[in-house]
Coordinates of C-alpha atoms and ligand atoms in Angstrom, one line a residue:
X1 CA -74.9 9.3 -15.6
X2 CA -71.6 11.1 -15.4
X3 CA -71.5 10.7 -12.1
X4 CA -72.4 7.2 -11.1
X5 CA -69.3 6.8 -14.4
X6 CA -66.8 8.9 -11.9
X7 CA -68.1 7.5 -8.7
X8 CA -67.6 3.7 -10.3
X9 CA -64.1 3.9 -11.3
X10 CA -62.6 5.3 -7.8
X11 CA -63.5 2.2 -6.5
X12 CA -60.2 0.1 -6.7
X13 CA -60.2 -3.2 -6.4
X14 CA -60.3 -3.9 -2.6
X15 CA -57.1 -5.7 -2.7
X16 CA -55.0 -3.4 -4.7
X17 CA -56.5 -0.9 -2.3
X18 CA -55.7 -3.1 0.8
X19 CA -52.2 -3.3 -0.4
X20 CA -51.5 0.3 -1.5
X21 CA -52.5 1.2 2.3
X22 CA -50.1 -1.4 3.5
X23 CA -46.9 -1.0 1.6
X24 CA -44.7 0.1 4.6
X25 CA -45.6 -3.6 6.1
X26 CA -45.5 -5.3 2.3
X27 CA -42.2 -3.5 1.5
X28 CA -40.7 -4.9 5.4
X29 CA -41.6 -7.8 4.6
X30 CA -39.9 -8.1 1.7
X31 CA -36.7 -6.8 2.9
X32 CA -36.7 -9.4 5.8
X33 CA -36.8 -11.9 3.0
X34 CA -33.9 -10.5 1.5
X35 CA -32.0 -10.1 4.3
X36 CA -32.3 -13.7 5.6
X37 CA -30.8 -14.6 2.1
X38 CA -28.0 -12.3 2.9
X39 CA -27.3 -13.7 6.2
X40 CA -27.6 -17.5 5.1
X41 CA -25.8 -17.4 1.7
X42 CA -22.5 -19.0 3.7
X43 CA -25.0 -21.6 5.1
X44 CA -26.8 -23.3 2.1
X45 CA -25.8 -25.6 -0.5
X46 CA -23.7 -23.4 -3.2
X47 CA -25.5 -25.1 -6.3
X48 CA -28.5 -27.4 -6.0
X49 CA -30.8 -29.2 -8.9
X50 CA -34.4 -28.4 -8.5
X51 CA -37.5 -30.7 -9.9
X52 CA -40.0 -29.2 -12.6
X53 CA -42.7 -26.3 -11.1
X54 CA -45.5 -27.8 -11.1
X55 CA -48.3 -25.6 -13.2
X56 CA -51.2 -24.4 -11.2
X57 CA -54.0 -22.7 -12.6
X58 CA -54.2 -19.2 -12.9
X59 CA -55.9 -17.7 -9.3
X60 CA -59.3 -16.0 -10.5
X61 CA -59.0 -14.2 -7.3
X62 CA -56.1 -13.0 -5.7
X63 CA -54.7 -13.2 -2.2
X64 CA -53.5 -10.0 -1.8
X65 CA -49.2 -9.2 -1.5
X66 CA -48.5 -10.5 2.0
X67 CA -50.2 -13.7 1.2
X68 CA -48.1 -13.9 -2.1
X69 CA -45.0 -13.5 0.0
X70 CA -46.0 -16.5 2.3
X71 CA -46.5 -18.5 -0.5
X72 CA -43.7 -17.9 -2.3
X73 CA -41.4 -18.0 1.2
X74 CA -43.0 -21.8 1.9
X75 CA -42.7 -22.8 -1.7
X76 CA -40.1 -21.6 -3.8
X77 CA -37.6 -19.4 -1.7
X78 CA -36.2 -22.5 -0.7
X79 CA -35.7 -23.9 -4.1
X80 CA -33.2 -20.8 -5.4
X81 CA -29.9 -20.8 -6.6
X82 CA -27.0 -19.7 -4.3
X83 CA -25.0 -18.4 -7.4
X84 CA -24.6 -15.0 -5.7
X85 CA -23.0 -16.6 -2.8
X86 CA -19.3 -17.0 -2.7
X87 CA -18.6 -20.5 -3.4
X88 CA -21.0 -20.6 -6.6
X89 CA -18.0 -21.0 -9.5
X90 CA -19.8 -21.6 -12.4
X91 CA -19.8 -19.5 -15.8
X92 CA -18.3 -16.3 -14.6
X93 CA -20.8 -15.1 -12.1
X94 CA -20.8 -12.1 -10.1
X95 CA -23.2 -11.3 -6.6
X96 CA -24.7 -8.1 -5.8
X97 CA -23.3 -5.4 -4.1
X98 CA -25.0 -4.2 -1.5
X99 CA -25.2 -0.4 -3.2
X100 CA -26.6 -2.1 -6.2
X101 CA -28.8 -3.9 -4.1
X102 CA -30.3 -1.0 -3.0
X103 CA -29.9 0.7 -6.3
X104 CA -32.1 -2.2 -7.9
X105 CA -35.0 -2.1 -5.5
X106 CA -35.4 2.0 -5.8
X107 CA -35.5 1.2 -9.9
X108 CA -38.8 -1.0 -9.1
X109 CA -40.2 1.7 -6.8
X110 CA -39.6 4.3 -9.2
X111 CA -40.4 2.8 -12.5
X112 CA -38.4 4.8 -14.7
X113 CA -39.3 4.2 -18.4
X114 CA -35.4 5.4 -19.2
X115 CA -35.7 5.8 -22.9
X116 CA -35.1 9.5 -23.2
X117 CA -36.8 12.7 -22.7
X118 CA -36.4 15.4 -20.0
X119 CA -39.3 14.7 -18.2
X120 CA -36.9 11.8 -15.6
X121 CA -33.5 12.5 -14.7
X122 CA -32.7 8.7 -15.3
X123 CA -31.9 8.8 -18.7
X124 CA -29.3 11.5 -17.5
X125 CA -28.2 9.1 -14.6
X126 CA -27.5 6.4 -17.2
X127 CA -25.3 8.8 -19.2
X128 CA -23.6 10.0 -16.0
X129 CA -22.8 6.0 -15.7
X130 CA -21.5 5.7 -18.8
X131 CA -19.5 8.5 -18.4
X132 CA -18.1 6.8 -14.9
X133 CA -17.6 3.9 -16.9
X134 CA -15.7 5.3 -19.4
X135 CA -13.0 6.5 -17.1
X136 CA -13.0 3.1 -15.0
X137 CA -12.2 1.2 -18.0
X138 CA -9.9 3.7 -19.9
X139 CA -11.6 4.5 -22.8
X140 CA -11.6 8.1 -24.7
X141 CA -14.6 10.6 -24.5
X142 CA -15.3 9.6 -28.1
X143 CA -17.3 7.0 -26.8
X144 CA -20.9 6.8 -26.6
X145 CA -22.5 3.8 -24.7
X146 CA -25.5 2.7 -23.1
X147 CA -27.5 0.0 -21.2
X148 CA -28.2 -3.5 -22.3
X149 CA -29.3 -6.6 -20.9
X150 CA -26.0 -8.6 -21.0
X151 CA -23.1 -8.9 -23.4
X152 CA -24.7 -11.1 -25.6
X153 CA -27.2 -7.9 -26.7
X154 CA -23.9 -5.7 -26.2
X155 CA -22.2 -7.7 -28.7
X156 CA -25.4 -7.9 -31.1
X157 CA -25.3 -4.3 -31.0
X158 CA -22.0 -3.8 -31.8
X159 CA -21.9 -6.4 -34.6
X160 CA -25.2 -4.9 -35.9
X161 CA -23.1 -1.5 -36.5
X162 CA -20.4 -3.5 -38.0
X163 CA -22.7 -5.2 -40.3
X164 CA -24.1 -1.5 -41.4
X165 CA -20.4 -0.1 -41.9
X166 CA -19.4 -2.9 -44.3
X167 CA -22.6 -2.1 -45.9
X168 CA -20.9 1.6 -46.7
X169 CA -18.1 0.1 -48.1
X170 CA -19.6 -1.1 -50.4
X171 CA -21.9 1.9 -50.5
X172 CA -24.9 -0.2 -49.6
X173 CA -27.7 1.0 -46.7
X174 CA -27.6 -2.5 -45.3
X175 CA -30.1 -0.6 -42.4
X176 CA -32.8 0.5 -44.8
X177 CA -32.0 -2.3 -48.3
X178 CA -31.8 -5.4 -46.0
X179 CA -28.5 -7.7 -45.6
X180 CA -28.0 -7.5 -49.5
X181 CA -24.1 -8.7 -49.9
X182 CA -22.3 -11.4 -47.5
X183 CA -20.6 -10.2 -44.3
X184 CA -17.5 -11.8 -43.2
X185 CA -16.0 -12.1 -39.9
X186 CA -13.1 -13.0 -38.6
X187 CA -12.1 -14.2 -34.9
X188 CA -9.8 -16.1 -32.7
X189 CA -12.1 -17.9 -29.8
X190 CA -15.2 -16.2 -30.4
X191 CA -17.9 -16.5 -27.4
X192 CA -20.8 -18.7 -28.4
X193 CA -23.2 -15.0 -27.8
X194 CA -20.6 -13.7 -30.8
X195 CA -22.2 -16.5 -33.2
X196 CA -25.4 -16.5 -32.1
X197 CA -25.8 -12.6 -33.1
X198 CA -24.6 -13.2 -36.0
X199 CA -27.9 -15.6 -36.5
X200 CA -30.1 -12.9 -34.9
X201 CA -28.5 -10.5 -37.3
X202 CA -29.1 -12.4 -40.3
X203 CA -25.5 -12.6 -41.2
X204 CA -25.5 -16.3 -40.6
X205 CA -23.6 -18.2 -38.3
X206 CA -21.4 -19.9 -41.0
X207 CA -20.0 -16.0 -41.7
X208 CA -17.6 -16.9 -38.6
X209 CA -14.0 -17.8 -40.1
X210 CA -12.5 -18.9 -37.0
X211 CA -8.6 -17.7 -36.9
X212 CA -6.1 -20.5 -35.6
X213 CA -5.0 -19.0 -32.3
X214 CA -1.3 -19.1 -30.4
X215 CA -0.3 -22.5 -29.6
X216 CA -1.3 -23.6 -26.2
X217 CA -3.5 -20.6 -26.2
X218 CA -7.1 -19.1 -26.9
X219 CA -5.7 -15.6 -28.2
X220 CA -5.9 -15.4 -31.9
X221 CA -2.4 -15.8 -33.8
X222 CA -1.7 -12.3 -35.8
X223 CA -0.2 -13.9 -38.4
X224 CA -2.9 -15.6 -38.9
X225 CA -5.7 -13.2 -39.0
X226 CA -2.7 -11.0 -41.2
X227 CA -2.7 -13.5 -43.8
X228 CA -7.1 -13.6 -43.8
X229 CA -7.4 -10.2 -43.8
X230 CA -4.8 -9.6 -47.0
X231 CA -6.6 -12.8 -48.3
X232 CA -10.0 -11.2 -48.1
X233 CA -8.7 -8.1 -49.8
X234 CA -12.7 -6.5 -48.3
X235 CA -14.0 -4.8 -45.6
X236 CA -14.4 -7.5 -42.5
X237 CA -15.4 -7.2 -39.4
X238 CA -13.0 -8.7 -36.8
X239 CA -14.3 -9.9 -33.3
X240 CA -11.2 -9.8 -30.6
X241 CA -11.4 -11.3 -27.6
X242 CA -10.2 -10.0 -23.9
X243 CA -10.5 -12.5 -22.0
X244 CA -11.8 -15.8 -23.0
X245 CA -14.6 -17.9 -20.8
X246 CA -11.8 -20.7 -20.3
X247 CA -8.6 -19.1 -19.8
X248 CA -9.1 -15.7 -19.9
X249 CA -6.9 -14.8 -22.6
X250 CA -6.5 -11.6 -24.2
X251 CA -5.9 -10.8 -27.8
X252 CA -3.1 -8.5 -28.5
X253 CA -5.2 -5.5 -28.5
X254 CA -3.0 -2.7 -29.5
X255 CA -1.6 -5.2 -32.4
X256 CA -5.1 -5.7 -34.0
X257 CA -5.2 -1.8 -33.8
X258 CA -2.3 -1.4 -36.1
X259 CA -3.1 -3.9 -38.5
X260 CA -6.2 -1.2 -39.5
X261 CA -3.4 1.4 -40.6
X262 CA -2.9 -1.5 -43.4
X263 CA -6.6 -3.2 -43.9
X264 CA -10.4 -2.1 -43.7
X265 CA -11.9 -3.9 -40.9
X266 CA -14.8 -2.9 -38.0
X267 CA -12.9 -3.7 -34.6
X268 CA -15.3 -5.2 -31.8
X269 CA -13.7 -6.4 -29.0
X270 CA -16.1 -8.6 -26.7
X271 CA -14.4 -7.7 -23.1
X272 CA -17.7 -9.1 -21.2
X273 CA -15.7 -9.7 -18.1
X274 CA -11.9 -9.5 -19.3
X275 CA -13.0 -5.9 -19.5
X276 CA -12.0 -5.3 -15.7
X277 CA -8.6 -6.3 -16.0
X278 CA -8.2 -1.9 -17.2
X279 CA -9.7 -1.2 -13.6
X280 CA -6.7 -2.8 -12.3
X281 CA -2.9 -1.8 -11.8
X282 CA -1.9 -5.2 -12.1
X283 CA -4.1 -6.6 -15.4
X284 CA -4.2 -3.0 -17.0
X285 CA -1.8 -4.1 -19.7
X286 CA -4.1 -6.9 -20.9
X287 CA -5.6 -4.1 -22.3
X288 CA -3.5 -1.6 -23.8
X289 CA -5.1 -0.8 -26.9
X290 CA -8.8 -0.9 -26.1
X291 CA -9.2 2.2 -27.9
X292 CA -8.3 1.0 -31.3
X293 CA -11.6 -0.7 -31.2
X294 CA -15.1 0.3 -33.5
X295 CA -17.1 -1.1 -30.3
X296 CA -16.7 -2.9 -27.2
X297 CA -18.7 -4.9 -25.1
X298 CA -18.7 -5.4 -21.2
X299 CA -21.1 -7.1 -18.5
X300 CA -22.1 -5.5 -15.4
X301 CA -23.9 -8.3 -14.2
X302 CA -20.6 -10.5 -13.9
X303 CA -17.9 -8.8 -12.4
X304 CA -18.7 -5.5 -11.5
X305 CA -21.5 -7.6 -9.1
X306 CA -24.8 -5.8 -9.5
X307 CA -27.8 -7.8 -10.4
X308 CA -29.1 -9.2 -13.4
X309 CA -29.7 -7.8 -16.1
X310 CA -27.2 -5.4 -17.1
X311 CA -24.3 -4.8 -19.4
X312 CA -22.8 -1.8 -21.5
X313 CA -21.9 -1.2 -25.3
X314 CA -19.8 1.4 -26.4
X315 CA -19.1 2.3 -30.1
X316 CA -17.1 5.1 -31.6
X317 CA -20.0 5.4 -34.4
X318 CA -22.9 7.0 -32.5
X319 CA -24.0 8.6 -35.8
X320 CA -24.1 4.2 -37.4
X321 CA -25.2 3.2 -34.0
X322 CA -28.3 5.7 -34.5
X323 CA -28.7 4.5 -38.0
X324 CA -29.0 1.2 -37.3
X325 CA -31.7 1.5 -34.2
X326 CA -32.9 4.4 -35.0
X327 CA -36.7 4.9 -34.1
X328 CA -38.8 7.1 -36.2
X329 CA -42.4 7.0 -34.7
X330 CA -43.6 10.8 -35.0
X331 CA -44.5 11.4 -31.1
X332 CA -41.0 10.7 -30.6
X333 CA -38.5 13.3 -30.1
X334 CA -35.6 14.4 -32.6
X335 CA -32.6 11.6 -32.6
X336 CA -30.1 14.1 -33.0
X337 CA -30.7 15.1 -29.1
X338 CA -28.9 13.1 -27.0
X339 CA -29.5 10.9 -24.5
X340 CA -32.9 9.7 -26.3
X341 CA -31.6 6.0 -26.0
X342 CA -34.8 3.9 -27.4
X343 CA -33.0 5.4 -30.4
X344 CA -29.8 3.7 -30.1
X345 CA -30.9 0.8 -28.3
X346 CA -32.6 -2.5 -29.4
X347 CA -35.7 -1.8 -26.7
X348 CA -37.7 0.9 -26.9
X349 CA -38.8 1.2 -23.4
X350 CA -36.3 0.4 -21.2
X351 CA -35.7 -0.6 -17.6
X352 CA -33.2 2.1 -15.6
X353 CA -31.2 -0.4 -15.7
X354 CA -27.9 2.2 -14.8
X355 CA -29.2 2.9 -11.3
X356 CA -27.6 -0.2 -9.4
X357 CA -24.0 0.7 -11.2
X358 CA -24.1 4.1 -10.8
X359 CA -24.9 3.0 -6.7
X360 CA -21.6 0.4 -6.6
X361 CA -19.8 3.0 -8.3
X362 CA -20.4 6.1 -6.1
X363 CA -20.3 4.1 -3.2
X364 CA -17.0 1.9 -3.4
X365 CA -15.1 3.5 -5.8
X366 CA -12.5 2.5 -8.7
X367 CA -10.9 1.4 -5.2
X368 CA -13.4 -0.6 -4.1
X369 CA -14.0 -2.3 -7.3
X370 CA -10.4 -2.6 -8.1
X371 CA -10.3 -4.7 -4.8
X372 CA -12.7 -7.2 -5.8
X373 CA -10.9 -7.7 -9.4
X374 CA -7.0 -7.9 -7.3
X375 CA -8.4 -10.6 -4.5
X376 CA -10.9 -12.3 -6.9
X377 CA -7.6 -13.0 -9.2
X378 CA -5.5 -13.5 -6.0
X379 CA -7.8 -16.2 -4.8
X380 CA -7.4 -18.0 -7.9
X381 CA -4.0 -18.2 -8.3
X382 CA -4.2 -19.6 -4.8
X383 CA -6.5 -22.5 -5.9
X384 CA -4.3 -22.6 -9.1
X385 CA -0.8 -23.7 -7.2
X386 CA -3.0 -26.2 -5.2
X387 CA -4.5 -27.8 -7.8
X388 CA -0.8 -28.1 -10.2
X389 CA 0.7 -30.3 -6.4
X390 CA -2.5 -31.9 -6.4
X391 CA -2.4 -35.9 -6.8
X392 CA -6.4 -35.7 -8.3
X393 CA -6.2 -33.0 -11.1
X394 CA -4.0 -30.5 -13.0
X395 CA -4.1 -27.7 -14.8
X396 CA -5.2 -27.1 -18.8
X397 CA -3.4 -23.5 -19.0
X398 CA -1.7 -20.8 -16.3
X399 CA -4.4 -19.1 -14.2
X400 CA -4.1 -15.6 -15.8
X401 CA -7.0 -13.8 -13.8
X402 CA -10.2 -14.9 -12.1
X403 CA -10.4 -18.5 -14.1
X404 CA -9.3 -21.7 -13.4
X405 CA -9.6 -23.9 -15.9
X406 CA -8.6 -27.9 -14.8
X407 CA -9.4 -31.5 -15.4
X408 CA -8.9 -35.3 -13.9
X409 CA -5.4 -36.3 -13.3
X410 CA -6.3 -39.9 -14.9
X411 CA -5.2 -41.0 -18.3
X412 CA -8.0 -41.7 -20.3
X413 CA -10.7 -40.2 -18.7
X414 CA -14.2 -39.5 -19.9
X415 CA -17.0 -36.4 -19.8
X416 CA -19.4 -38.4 -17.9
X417 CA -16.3 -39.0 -15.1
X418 CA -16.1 -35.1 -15.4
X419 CA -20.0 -34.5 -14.9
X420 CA -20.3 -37.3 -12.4
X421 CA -17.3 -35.6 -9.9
X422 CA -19.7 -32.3 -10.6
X423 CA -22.8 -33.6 -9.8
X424 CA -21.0 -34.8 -6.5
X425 CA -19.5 -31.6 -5.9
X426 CA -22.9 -30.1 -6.4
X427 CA -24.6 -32.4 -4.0
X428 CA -21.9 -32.0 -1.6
X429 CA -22.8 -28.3 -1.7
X430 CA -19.4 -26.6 -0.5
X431 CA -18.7 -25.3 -4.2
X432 CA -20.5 -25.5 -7.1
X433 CA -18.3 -25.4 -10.6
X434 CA -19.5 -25.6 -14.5
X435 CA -18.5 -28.2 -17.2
X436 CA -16.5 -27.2 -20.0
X437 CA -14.3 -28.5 -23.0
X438 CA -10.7 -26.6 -23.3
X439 CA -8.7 -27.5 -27.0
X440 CA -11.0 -30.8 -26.7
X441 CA -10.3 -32.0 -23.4
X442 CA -13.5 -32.3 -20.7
X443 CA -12.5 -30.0 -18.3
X444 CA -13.6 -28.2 -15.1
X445 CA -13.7 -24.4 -14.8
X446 CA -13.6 -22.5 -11.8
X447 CA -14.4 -18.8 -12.1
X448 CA -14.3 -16.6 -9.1
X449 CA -16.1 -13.3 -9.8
X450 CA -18.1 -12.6 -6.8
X451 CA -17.3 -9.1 -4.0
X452 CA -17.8 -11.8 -0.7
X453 CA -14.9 -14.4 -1.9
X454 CA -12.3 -14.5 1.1
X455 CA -9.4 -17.0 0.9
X456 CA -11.9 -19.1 3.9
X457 CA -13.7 -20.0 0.9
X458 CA -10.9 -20.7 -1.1
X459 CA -10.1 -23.5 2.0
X460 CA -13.5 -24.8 2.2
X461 CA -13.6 -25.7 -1.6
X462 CA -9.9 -27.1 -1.8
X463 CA -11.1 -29.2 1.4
X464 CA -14.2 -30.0 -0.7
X465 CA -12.1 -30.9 -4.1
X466 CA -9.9 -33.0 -2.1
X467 CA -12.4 -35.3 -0.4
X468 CA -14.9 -35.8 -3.3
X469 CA -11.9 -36.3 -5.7
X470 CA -11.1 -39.6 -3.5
X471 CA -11.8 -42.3 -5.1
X472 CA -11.5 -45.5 -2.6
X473 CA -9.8 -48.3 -4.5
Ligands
PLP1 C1 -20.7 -14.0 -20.4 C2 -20.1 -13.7 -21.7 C3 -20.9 -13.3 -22.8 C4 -22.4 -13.3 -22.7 O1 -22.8 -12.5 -21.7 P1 -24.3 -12.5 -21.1 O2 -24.2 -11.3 -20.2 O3 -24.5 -13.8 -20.5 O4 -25.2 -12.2 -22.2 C5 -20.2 -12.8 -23.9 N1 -18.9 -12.8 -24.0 C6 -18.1 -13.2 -23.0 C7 -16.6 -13.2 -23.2 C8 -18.7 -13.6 -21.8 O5 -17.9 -14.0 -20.8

């Protein structure tokens, strides 16, 4: 019996077993894929609208890897978004390196469970990132920061520390007694993923008090947030921004820091991609007093240019960070022994979701990513001064670093005009920009973020913006 048990289960399933035999060709295959995507990303449409998948039912049988890859070449590869290519505008989106590239596949092939442990270096790779990071971006040793999927669940993990120090203030364990006393916050031009952690959270979204900013800017007026903060007379948490989604404006960093000589507030600064302006000679001052903040929050996925999904979270409170997310199953190892992340971290498994950074990082350097910030920006000053002579649009604010933010020239006009021009623009395919509203107005944002934009580009979509912009009378 025992051994008809043992002889039964080596008998993979003849495909799996097919495919394990043929990985070399599987794996080639694959790659030829992705390298015909490298090669035509100049060639195809930079943003395209695609119809509904249709749902088939679930194959009862398989057809094996290779077959999967032909079916998915025919059918869908087609169908994909060029928004790593260099002409794809919208949101702020960066491309993939080709380190990270590289980086990404081996963290499939590997299938690190990077949650902690000494049994993997890759939890040890991660903090090795982090410590790379740290330096790139100026910030003391003090710092403790991991992996997340994207700034939104950066920023959710910095306001969920927050929400646990104004619960000591009031010497309340908001971690283990629940959300048991309001939370305020205060902020400028808070990113949409700001309020909607505060719902996750359970704060509530309506715990926002949004601070009048500058005139004729996003940054938050310090008078302003002075005169809520004396107002408040409590612990708050406030939420500054480097480098808002429209403009990319930067609160006055090292201001906000001193103000918490004189009041009781957790600093989170939300740098997502305004972050890169420390890696910079040029932007660095946008910066200047970074360290003042609690915790901080910036993508990888945008503008450092590896793939999706990845972004950091840094704190100053690894001890609240830990009692917040702390994980206290008994097989798992003692918290106090660093790096065990799933004990710091929303997930508890976790991809290695370091590995393509720490690849861009060794291979091109603070020099290398410092030129990607520099021409990035350079190229959209460019497309800045030819849009201010232009006779079709003008600009909503300066362009201070890698956004352009811009709207119809017309008196009058209306957000269907706005989406019209960009659903021509799309179809057109040269460039591909996002919708947005700036101080009310419909607007257009531009946002250049990716390693492979050259001022060719920067031609081709003023050549594009002029001929879809006219209008025959
Ligand atoms: C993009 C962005 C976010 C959200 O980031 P995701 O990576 O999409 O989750 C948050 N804040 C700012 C300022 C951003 O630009």
């Amino acid at each position: 019996m025992e051994g008809w048990v043992s002889i039964f289960f080596n008998i993979m399933h003849e495909l799996l077993k097919k495919d394990l035999k043929n990985i070399p060709s599987i794996l080639s295959q694959a790659k030829r894929l992705a390298v015909e995507h490298f090669e035509s990303q100049d060639e195809k449409p930079a943003g395209r609208l695609v119809q509904d998948i249709s749902l088939d039912d679930l194959p009862i049988k398989g057809i094996g890897a290779e077959q999967t890859l032909n079916h998915f070449e025919r059918n869908f590869s087609t169908q994909l978004s060029n928004s790593a290519g260099s002409r794809y505008f919208g949101f702020v989106t960066g491309g993939s390196t080709p380190a990270s590239v590289v980086g990404d596949w081996l963290v499939s092939a590997y299938d690190q469970n990077a949650c902690g442990s000494n049994d993997s270096i890759a939890p040890q790779i991660e903090k090795q990132t982090m410590h790379f990071f740290k330096q790139l971006f100026g910030l003391d040793d003090a710092y403790f920061g991991s992996f997340v999927t994207g700034a939104t669940m950066a920023n959710f993990v910095g306001l969920a520390q927050a929400r646990h120090w104004v619960g000591e203030q009031y010497g309340v364990d908001f971690s283990n007694e629940g959300l048991i006393r309001p939370v305020k916050i205060l902020s400028g031009t808070p990113h949409s993923s700001i309020i909607k952690s505060l719902s996750m959270l359970g704060v509530g979204r309506k715990s926002m008090i949004k601070v009048p900013t500058l005139p004729d800017r996003e940054a938050v007026d310090l008078e302003e947030l002075e005169r809520n903060l004396w107002e408040a007379s409590a612990p708050l948490i406030v939420v500054a921004n480097a480098g808002t989604v429209n403009t990319v404006d930067f609160d006055d960093l090292e201001a906000i820091g001193q103000l918490k000589k004189k009041y009781n507030f957790w600093l989170h600064v939300d740098a997502a991609f305004g972050g890169f302006a420390s890696i910079s000679e040029k932007f660095a001052h946008l910066m200047k007093g970074i360290n003042h903040a609690d915790s901080i929050t910036i993508d990888a996925h945008k503008w450092l240019n590896v793939p999706y999904d990845a972004a950091m979270q840094f704190t100053r409170h690894q001890s609240i960070q830990l009692k917040v997310f702390q994980n206290s199953a008994a097989y798992l190892s003692d918290p106090e022994k660093s790096p065990d992340y799933f004990h710091y971290t929303p997930e508890n498994s976790r991809r290695w979701r370091a590995l393509p950074s720490w690849f861009s990082l060794v291979a091109y350097g603070k020099e290398g990513h410092s030129e990607i910030v520099e021409r990035n920006c350079e190229l959209a000053k460019q497309l800045g001064v030819w849009i201010d002579s232009s006779e079709s649009f003008k600009l909503l604010s300066p362009v201070r670093m890698n956004v352009v933010c811009f709207t119809l020239k017309k008196e009058n006009f209306t957000i269907e005009e706005i989406n019209s021009f960009l659903d021509r623009v799309r179809d057109d395919g040269r460039a591909f920009f996002t919708p947005t509203f700036y101080k009310g107005v419909p607007a257009i944002r531009a946002a250049i973020s990716n390693w492979q934009t050259t001022s060719d580009d920067m031609e081709i979509t003023i050549n594009a913006l002029k001929e879809l912009s006219y209008v025959p009378a």
